[in-house]
């Protein structure tokens, strides 16, 4: 318990002096390769989900227009497109911050 408190106090002092921490990159190559593979798969899945969301929302809008129903599909489309923007910018933002 005391070690955790001391480590937290050391971190607080370290950040209080204005220095930016610069951790060493010493992860094993096998691990970084696996993490990159998983992140790549998640990026493709997020992109596929965004495309599917846009297609489904467009189909629902077309069906509603055909029936003559007014609905709030534009709000749904906005949320889907917002999610697409988040998925598309996540990788470059992380690369910018940690590279």
PDB file of N, CA and C in Angstrom, residues 57 60-61 64 69-79:
ATOM      1  N   UNK A  57     -29.076   2.971 -43.096  1.00  0.00           N
ATOM      2  CA  UNK A  57     -29.811   4.215 -42.901  1.00  0.00           C
ATOM      3  C   UNK A  57     -30.381   4.726 -44.213  1.00  0.00           C
ATOM      4  N   UNK A  60     -33.399   2.629 -45.084  1.00  0.00           N
ATOM      5  CA  UNK A  60     -34.549   2.988 -44.257  1.00  0.00           C
ATOM      6  C   UNK A  60     -35.155   4.318 -44.691  1.00  0.00           C
ATOM      7  N   UNK A  61     -34.305   5.254 -45.097  1.00  0.00           N
ATOM      8  CA  UNK A  61     -34.821   6.530 -45.604  1.00  0.00           C
ATOM      9  C   UNK A  61     -35.614   6.311 -46.885  1.00  0.00           C
ATOM     10  N   UNK A  64     -38.973   4.718 -46.061  1.00  0.00           N
ATOM     11  CA  UNK A  64     -39.876   5.692 -45.434  1.00  0.00           C
ATOM     12  C   UNK A  64     -40.426   6.676 -46.459  1.00  0.00           C
ATOM     13  N   UNK A  69     -43.943   8.252 -45.166  1.00  0.00           N
ATOM     14  CA  UNK A  69     -43.785   8.526 -43.735  1.00  0.00           C
ATOM     15  C   UNK A  69     -42.653   9.515 -43.534  1.00  0.00           C
ATOM     16  N   UNK A  70     -42.854  10.436 -42.668  1.00  0.00           N
ATOM     17  CA  UNK A  70     -41.769  11.339 -42.294  1.00  0.00           C
ATOM     18  C   UNK A  70     -41.122  10.813 -41.018  1.00  0.00           C
ATOM     19  N   UNK A  71     -39.854  10.661 -41.048  1.00  0.00           N
ATOM     20  CA  UNK A  71     -39.174  10.186 -39.841  1.00  0.00           C
ATOM     21  C   UNK A  71     -37.849  10.920 -39.696  1.00  0.00           C
ATOM     22  N   UNK A  72     -37.196  10.663 -38.635  1.00  0.00           N
ATOM     23  CA  UNK A  72     -35.979  11.398 -38.322  1.00  0.00           C
ATOM     24  C   UNK A  72     -34.743  10.576 -38.667  1.00  0.00           C
ATOM     25  N   UNK A  73     -34.619  10.234 -39.916  1.00  0.00           N
ATOM     26  CA  UNK A  73     -33.450   9.459 -40.339  1.00  0.00           C
ATOM     27  C   UNK A  73     -32.217  10.332 -40.493  1.00  0.00           C
ATOM     28  N   UNK A  74     -32.404  11.627 -40.657  1.00  0.00           N
ATOM     29  CA  UNK A  74     -31.235  12.505 -40.793  1.00  0.00           C
ATOM     30  C   UNK A  74     -30.432  12.534 -39.504  1.00  0.00           C
ATOM     31  N   UNK A  75     -31.106  12.481 -38.378  1.00  0.00           N
ATOM     32  CA  UNK A  75     -30.401  12.405 -37.095  1.00  0.00           C
ATOM     33  C   UNK A  75     -29.616  11.115 -36.972  1.00  0.00           C
ATOM     34  N   UNK A  76     -30.226  10.028 -37.400  1.00  0.00           N
ATOM     35  CA  UNK A  76     -29.547   8.739 -37.377  1.00  0.00           C
ATOM     36  C   UNK A  76     -28.354   8.749 -38.334  1.00  0.00           C
ATOM     37  N   UNK A  77     -28.551   9.339 -39.513  1.00  0.00           N
ATOM     38  CA  UNK A  77     -27.456   9.427 -40.471  1.00  0.00           C
ATOM     39  C   UNK A  77     -26.321  10.279 -39.915  1.00  0.00           C
ATOM     40  N   UNK A  78     -26.663  11.345 -39.219  1.00  0.00           N
ATOM     41  CA  UNK A  78     -25.636  12.177 -38.587  1.00  0.00           C
ATOM     42  C   UNK A  78     -24.835  11.415 -37.554  1.00  0.00           C
ATOM     43  N   UNK A  79     -25.516  10.586 -36.747  1.00  0.00           N
ATOM     44  CA  UNK A  79     -24.799   9.788 -35.753  1.00  0.00           C
ATOM     45  C   UNK A  79     -23.894   8.761 -36.417  1.00  0.00           C
TER      46      UNK A  79
END
